[in-house]
Tab-separated table of C-alpha atoms in Angstrom:
chain	number	residue	atom	x	y	z
D	1	MET	CA	133.578	95.505	117.395
D	2	ASN	CA	130.435	94.001	118.228
D	3	ALA	CA	130.763	91.479	121.183
D	4	ASP	CA	127.688	89.919	120.709
D	5	PRO	CA	128.063	86.580	118.291
D	6	ALA	CA	124.358	86.274	118.348
D	7	THR	CA	123.703	89.579	116.712
D	8	ASP	CA	126.607	89.003	114.154
D	9	VAL	CA	125.160	85.918	113.338
D	10	PHE	CA	121.666	87.198	112.623
D	11	GLU	CA	122.975	90.382	111.040
D	12	GLU	CA	124.897	88.505	108.457
D	13	HIS	CA	121.799	86.791	107.298
D	14	ARG	CA	119.141	89.596	107.640
D	15	PRO	CA	119.383	90.619	103.860
D	16	VAL	CA	117.999	86.932	103.068
D	17	LEU	CA	115.507	86.728	105.651
D	18	THR	CA	114.013	90.330	104.707
D	19	GLY	CA	114.050	89.129	101.042
D	20	VAL	CA	112.071	86.048	102.094
D	21	ALA	CA	109.707	87.954	104.229
D	22	TYR	CA	108.890	90.891	101.588
D	23	ARG	CA	108.502	88.073	98.913
D	24	MET	CA	105.934	86.152	101.029
D	25	LEU	CA	103.963	89.225	102.196
D	26	GLY	CA	104.427	92.171	99.700
D	27	ARG	CA	104.949	94.915	102.306
D	28	ILE	CA	108.021	96.237	103.672
D	29	THR	CA	106.648	96.841	107.232
D	30	ASP	CA	105.070	93.423	107.575
D	31	ALA	CA	108.489	91.947	106.331
D	32	GLU	CA	110.205	94.117	108.876
D	33	ASP	CA	107.972	92.922	111.898
D	34	VAL	CA	108.370	89.382	110.583
D	35	VAL	CA	112.248	89.492	110.757
D	36	GLN	CA	112.181	91.402	114.204
D	37	GLU	CA	110.141	88.552	115.512
D	38	ALA	CA	112.662	86.096	114.096
D	39	TRP	CA	115.366	88.173	115.817
D	40	LEU	CA	113.328	87.709	119.350
D	41	ARG	CA	113.285	83.944	119.052
D	42	TRP	CA	116.874	83.651	117.870
D	43	SER	CA	118.031	85.472	120.604
D	44	SER	CA	116.066	83.459	123.094
D	45	ALA	CA	117.003	80.315	121.417
D	46	ASP	CA	119.514	77.557	122.562
D	47	ARG	CA	121.723	78.297	119.994
D	48	GLY	CA	124.242	75.708	121.122
D	49	GLU	CA	121.827	73.174	119.598
D	50	VAL	CA	121.683	75.181	115.944
D	51	ARG	CA	124.109	73.517	113.479
D	52	GLU	CA	123.233	75.763	110.429
D	53	PRO	CA	122.008	79.232	111.634
D	54	ARG	CA	121.373	80.242	108.238
D	55	ALA	CA	118.534	77.358	107.750
D	56	TYR	CA	117.569	77.504	111.215
D	57	LEU	CA	116.769	81.678	110.753
D	58	VAL	CA	115.144	80.953	107.389
D	59	ARG	CA	112.880	78.224	108.973
D	60	ILE	CA	111.700	80.753	111.638
D	61	THR	CA	110.979	83.469	109.019
D	62	THR	CA	109.359	81.516	106.531
D	63	ARG	CA	106.958	79.870	109.492
D	64	LEU	CA	106.165	83.435	110.622
D	65	ALA	CA	105.417	84.706	107.333
D	66	VAL	CA	103.170	82.027	106.485
D	67	ASP	CA	101.203	82.508	109.654
D	68	ARG	CA	101.086	86.277	109.044
D	69	LEU	CA	99.922	85.811	105.443
D	70	ARG	CA	97.275	83.647	106.523
D	71	HIS	CA	96.074	86.469	108.899
D	72	LEU	CA	96.635	89.066	106.370
D	73	ARG	CA	94.724	87.041	103.802
D	74	SER	CA	91.152	88.267	105.454
D	75	ARG	CA	92.018	91.924	105.164
D	76	ARG	CA	93.171	91.815	101.827
D	77	GLU	CA	89.771	90.470	100.556
D	78	ALA	CA	88.140	93.290	101.859
D	79	TYR	CA	90.806	96.041	100.339
D	80	VAL	CA	89.209	98.764	98.104
D	81	GLY	CA	90.153	98.297	94.707
D	82	PRO	CA	93.151	96.374	93.568
D	83	TRP	CA	95.882	95.383	95.921
D	84	LEU	CA	99.450	95.748	94.554
D	85	PRO	CA	102.919	95.240	96.621
D	86	GLU	CA	104.463	98.065	98.518
D	87	PRO	CA	107.433	99.381	96.261
D	88	LEU	CA	110.845	98.057	97.186
D	89	THR	CA	114.192	99.995	96.208
D	90	THR	CA	116.394	97.501	94.515
D	91	GLU	CA	119.076	99.999	93.613
D	92	GLU	CA	121.803	98.184	95.738
D	93	ALA	CA	120.600	94.515	96.043
D	94	VAL	CA	117.316	92.468	95.994
D	95	GLY	CA	117.302	90.381	99.138
D	96	SER	CA	120.708	88.432	98.653
D	97	PRO	CA	124.013	89.351	100.769
D	98	SER	CA	126.057	88.112	97.691
D	99	VAL	CA	124.849	88.306	93.967
D	100	PRO	CA	127.583	86.516	92.130
D	101	ASP	CA	126.722	87.198	88.745
D	102	ALA	CA	124.028	89.194	86.582
D	103	ALA	CA	122.088	85.954	85.849
D	104	GLU	CA	121.475	85.348	89.663
D	105	ARG	CA	120.507	89.064	90.369
D	106	ALA	CA	118.107	88.716	87.269
D	107	VAL	CA	116.176	85.774	88.775
D	108	LEU	CA	116.186	87.699	92.050
D	109	ALA	CA	115.082	90.979	90.560
D	110	ASP	CA	112.216	89.464	88.715
D	111	SER	CA	111.104	87.480	91.941
D	112	VAL	CA	110.245	91.118	93.531
D	113	SER	CA	108.794	92.491	90.388
D	114	PHE	CA	105.031	93.664	90.522
D	115	ALA	CA	104.023	91.074	87.878
D	116	VAL	CA	105.179	88.290	89.984
D	117	LEU	CA	104.172	89.266	93.453
D	118	VAL	CA	100.521	90.100	92.026
D	119	VAL	CA	100.519	86.454	90.768
D	120	LEU	CA	101.820	85.329	94.157
D	121	GLU	CA	98.902	86.933	95.932
D	122	SER	CA	96.816	84.158	94.406
D	123	LEU	CA	98.851	81.372	95.727
D	124	SER	CA	98.273	79.700	98.974
D	125	PRO	CA	100.522	80.385	101.930
D	126	LEU	CA	102.437	77.293	101.593
D	127	GLU	CA	102.754	77.352	97.874
D	128	ARG	CA	103.912	80.954	98.108
D	129	ALA	CA	106.446	80.007	100.707
D	130	VAL	CA	107.936	77.104	98.589
D	131	PHE	CA	107.953	79.305	95.422
D	132	VAL	CA	109.939	81.809	97.040
D	133	LEU	CA	112.446	79.639	98.756
D	134	ARG	CA	112.877	77.289	95.678
D	135	GLU	CA	112.851	79.872	92.862
D	136	ALA	CA	114.195	83.145	94.244
D	137	PHE	CA	116.810	81.605	96.563
D	138	GLY	CA	117.241	78.144	95.271
D	139	PHE	CA	117.053	76.300	98.705
D	140	PRO	CA	117.089	72.395	98.452
D	141	TYR	CA	113.784	70.542	98.599
D	142	ALA	CA	114.934	69.034	101.675
D	143	GLU	CA	115.663	72.205	103.363
D	144	ILE	CA	112.184	73.551	102.558
D	145	ALA	CA	110.547	70.646	103.698
D	146	ALA	CA	112.109	70.939	107.024
D	147	ALA	CA	111.326	74.743	107.022
D	148	LEU	CA	107.538	74.146	106.477
D	149	ASP	CA	107.632	70.926	108.428
D	150	ARG	CA	106.247	68.700	105.342
D	151	THR	CA	107.705	65.880	103.415
D	152	GLU	CA	110.118	66.291	100.699
D	153	PRO	CA	107.434	64.740	98.347
D	154	ALA	CA	104.884	66.917	99.407
D	155	VAL	CA	107.152	70.126	98.879
D	156	ARG	CA	107.729	69.031	95.303
D	157	GLN	CA	104.178	69.004	94.823
D	158	LEU	CA	103.457	72.357	96.061
D	159	ALA	CA	106.773	73.627	93.800
D	160	GLY	CA	105.099	72.098	90.802
D	161	ARG	CA	101.853	73.611	91.187
D	162	ALA	CA	102.846	76.993	92.189
D	163	ARG	CA	105.498	77.154	89.318
D	164	ARG	CA	102.963	76.130	86.785
D	165	HIS	CA	100.396	78.704	88.244
D	166	VAL	CA	103.151	81.477	87.972
D	167	GLU	CA	104.215	80.406	84.556
D	168	GLU	CA	100.382	80.675	83.351
D	169	ARG	CA	99.995	84.108	84.495
D	170	LYS	CA	103.131	86.164	84.657
D	171	PRO	CA	104.271	87.850	81.321
D	172	ARG	CA	106.069	85.661	79.314
D	173	TYR	CA	108.849	87.903	77.696
D	174	ASP	CA	112.109	89.290	78.329
D	175	VAL	CA	112.663	92.993	78.365
D	176	ASP	CA	115.567	95.018	77.761
D	177	PRO	CA	116.212	96.870	80.995
D	178	ALA	CA	117.491	99.814	78.586
D	179	GLU	CA	114.448	99.886	76.562
D	180	ARG	CA	112.373	99.836	79.811
D	181	ARG	CA	114.142	102.744	80.968
D	182	ASP	CA	113.812	104.649	77.871
D	183	LEU	CA	109.993	104.183	77.807
D	184	THR	CA	109.789	104.967	81.271
D	185	GLU	CA	111.597	108.409	80.415
D	186	ARG	CA	109.632	109.107	77.441
D	187	PHE	CA	106.317	108.323	79.391
D	188	LEU	CA	107.342	110.655	82.275
D	189	ALA	CA	108.219	113.546	79.740
D	190	ALA	CA	105.024	112.988	77.883
D	191	ALA	CA	102.924	113.099	80.984
D	192	SER	CA	104.849	116.055	82.510
D	193	GLY	CA	104.514	117.848	79.206
D	194	GLY	CA	100.655	117.323	78.994
D	195	SER	CA	101.245	115.548	75.477
D	196	ILE	CA	98.291	113.050	75.340
D	197	GLU	CA	99.528	112.300	71.837
D	198	GLU	CA	102.760	111.130	72.902
D	199	LEU	CA	101.303	109.214	75.756
D	200	MET	CA	99.001	107.373	73.615
D	201	ALA	CA	101.876	106.534	71.038
D	202	LEU	CA	103.451	104.527	73.811
D	203	LEU	CA	100.693	102.333	74.716
D	204	ALA	CA	100.036	98.942	73.366
D	205	PRO	CA	96.519	98.277	72.186
D	206	ASP	CA	95.780	95.646	75.047
D	207	VAL	CA	97.416	98.040	77.801
D	208	ARG	CA	96.121	97.631	81.270
D	209	LEU	CA	96.295	100.030	84.048
D	210	VAL	CA	96.196	98.796	87.894
D	211	GLY	CA	95.768	101.382	90.555
D	212	ASP	CA	96.113	100.778	94.076
D	213	ALA	CA	94.720	103.340	96.687
D	214	GLY	CA	93.431	101.057	99.263
D	215	GLY	CA	90.219	103.708	99.464
D	216	LYS	CA	92.363	106.464	100.908
D	217	ALA	CA	93.076	108.319	97.672
D	218	LYS	CA	91.711	108.958	94.176
D	219	ALA	CA	92.261	106.143	91.899
D	220	ALA	CA	90.491	103.782	89.539
D	221	LEU	CA	88.593	101.090	91.627
D	222	ARG	CA	89.036	98.572	88.918
D	223	THR	CA	91.439	97.769	86.389
D	224	ILE	CA	91.384	99.565	83.190
D	225	GLY	CA	91.893	97.705	79.756
D	226	SER	CA	92.672	99.111	76.294
D	227	ALA	CA	94.712	101.825	74.928
D	228	ASP	CA	91.640	104.348	74.653
D	229	LYS	CA	90.445	103.998	78.010
D	230	VAL	CA	93.723	103.996	79.623
D	231	GLY	CA	94.709	106.946	77.237
D	232	ARG	CA	91.574	108.688	78.545
D	233	PHE	CA	92.399	108.320	82.412
D	234	LEU	CA	96.168	109.285	81.836
D	235	ALA	CA	94.572	112.496	79.908
D	236	ALA	CA	92.679	113.303	83.078
D	237	VAL	CA	95.736	112.627	85.454
D	238	ALA	CA	98.086	114.728	83.308
D	239	GLN	CA	95.997	117.631	83.460
D	240	GLU	CA	96.311	117.487	87.435
D	241	ILE	CA	100.057	117.643	87.284
D	242	GLY	CA	101.354	121.116	88.121
D	243	PRO	CA	104.703	122.984	89.030
D	244	ASP	CA	104.823	121.621	92.674
D	245	TRP	CA	104.985	118.028	91.076
D	246	ASP	CA	108.609	116.581	91.600
D	247	MET	CA	109.089	113.274	89.921
D	248	ARG	CA	112.159	111.031	90.155
D	249	ILE	CA	113.312	108.138	88.173
D	250	ALA	CA	114.852	105.081	90.162
D	251	GLU	CA	114.875	101.175	90.553
D	252	PHE	CA	112.290	99.522	92.467
D	253	ASN	CA	111.162	96.093	92.208
D	254	GLY	CA	113.850	95.260	89.596
D	255	GLY	CA	113.148	97.767	87.247
D	256	PRO	CA	112.966	101.689	86.484
D	257	ALA	CA	110.001	103.526	88.389
D	258	VAL	CA	108.795	107.105	88.998
D	259	ALA	CA	108.272	108.380	92.565
D	260	CYS	CA	105.867	111.425	92.507
D	261	PHE	CA	105.967	114.011	95.316
D	262	VAL	CA	103.710	117.037	95.738
D	263	GLY	CA	104.557	119.548	97.953
D	264	GLY	CA	107.519	117.669	99.044
D	265	LYS	CA	105.181	114.749	100.180
D	266	PRO	CA	105.008	111.291	98.477
D	267	ASP	CA	101.995	111.036	96.425
D	268	THR	CA	102.189	108.644	93.643
D	269	PHE	CA	104.561	105.535	92.493
D	270	LEU	CA	104.343	104.323	89.097
D	271	GLN	CA	105.925	101.313	87.194
D	272	LEU	CA	105.466	100.366	83.720
D	273	GLU	CA	105.690	96.705	82.083
D	274	VAL	CA	106.948	96.815	78.470
D	275	ARG	CA	107.211	94.609	75.540
D	276	ASP	CA	108.103	95.005	71.875
D	277	GLY	CA	108.594	98.662	72.635
D	278	ALA	CA	105.325	99.539	73.918
D	279	ILE	CA	103.662	99.670	77.617
D	280	GLN	CA	101.730	96.570	78.301
D	281	CYS	CA	100.737	97.575	81.841
D	282	ILE	CA	100.928	100.325	84.114
D	283	TYR	CA	101.090	100.092	87.949
D	284	ILE	CA	100.144	102.998	90.106
D	285	VAL	CA	100.209	102.996	93.831
D	286	ARG	CA	98.792	105.857	95.537
D	287	ASN	CA	97.944	104.096	99.037
D	288	PRO	CA	99.856	106.511	101.369
D	289	ASP	CA	100.450	103.615	103.702
D	290	LYS	CA	102.610	102.204	101.100
D	291	LEU	CA	104.590	105.296	100.266
D	292	SER	CA	105.351	106.584	103.362
D	293	GLY	CA	109.178	105.486	103.094
D	294	LEU	CA	109.838	107.217	99.832
D	295	SER	CA	110.707	110.389	100.976
D	296	ALA	CA	113.820	108.958	103.153
D	297	LEU	CA	114.996	107.200	99.815
D	298	PHE	CA	115.278	110.227	98.157
D	299	ASP	CA	116.350	112.663	101.133
D	300	LEU	CA	113.266	114.727	101.115
């Protein structure tokens, strides 16, 4: 039994804190660093003055995440090629210690989807914080205002602006999880078998391919659009698949994804966005800094 109440309280709320930090930053390492800093502040605080530990910890974590995001913005502006989030496993949970029903889980899962996280990159740090706390976790406006040291009317304005921005840019369709899984499996089979015709048959006419390698691996430096161009790119990739490729399907960022290992080392992460039985967008992460955690997840 843990004899340290401060640790018990912090660990109780760690999933929410990590969930907030990841949605703010899009990187697991950055999120963990923020949560660790929140722990240091919590452990040295006068906790006798804290009436609501959860609100207090969320406030610390949010402010730290906002500060870190402002610092990271300059680095991301110099990033080589498109920037995508670091894959986050969501097999067990999506940043909430208790998800009471499927509807709430769907909301939490959507808030860590690649499509949403990419859109969140275009928000200001404060807008992103308000959106995450309100839309993903349902915090009251008054509590968000206290966390950000803003007035409640100002927070409501930020929330409205962020919500409109996200709704205008994120995909506007619901996806059947079974359909998405089926398309992912068919895509993987076609790629593994080198069947370009089968791959092409799965693509929507206006499909997009977004690749993130950060200049550290081979990948498209710009978003590729149209079935013809994406098909030709995939054809070149399929030719490189050999017997030493090990491809696994698991749930990441709220949906099925493919983790590819070459020689036992993580090489590529791939996730599909689908609609009406066709692939609308293909996200590919090859930046090794964002793939290092995959081996442990698959016991490799």
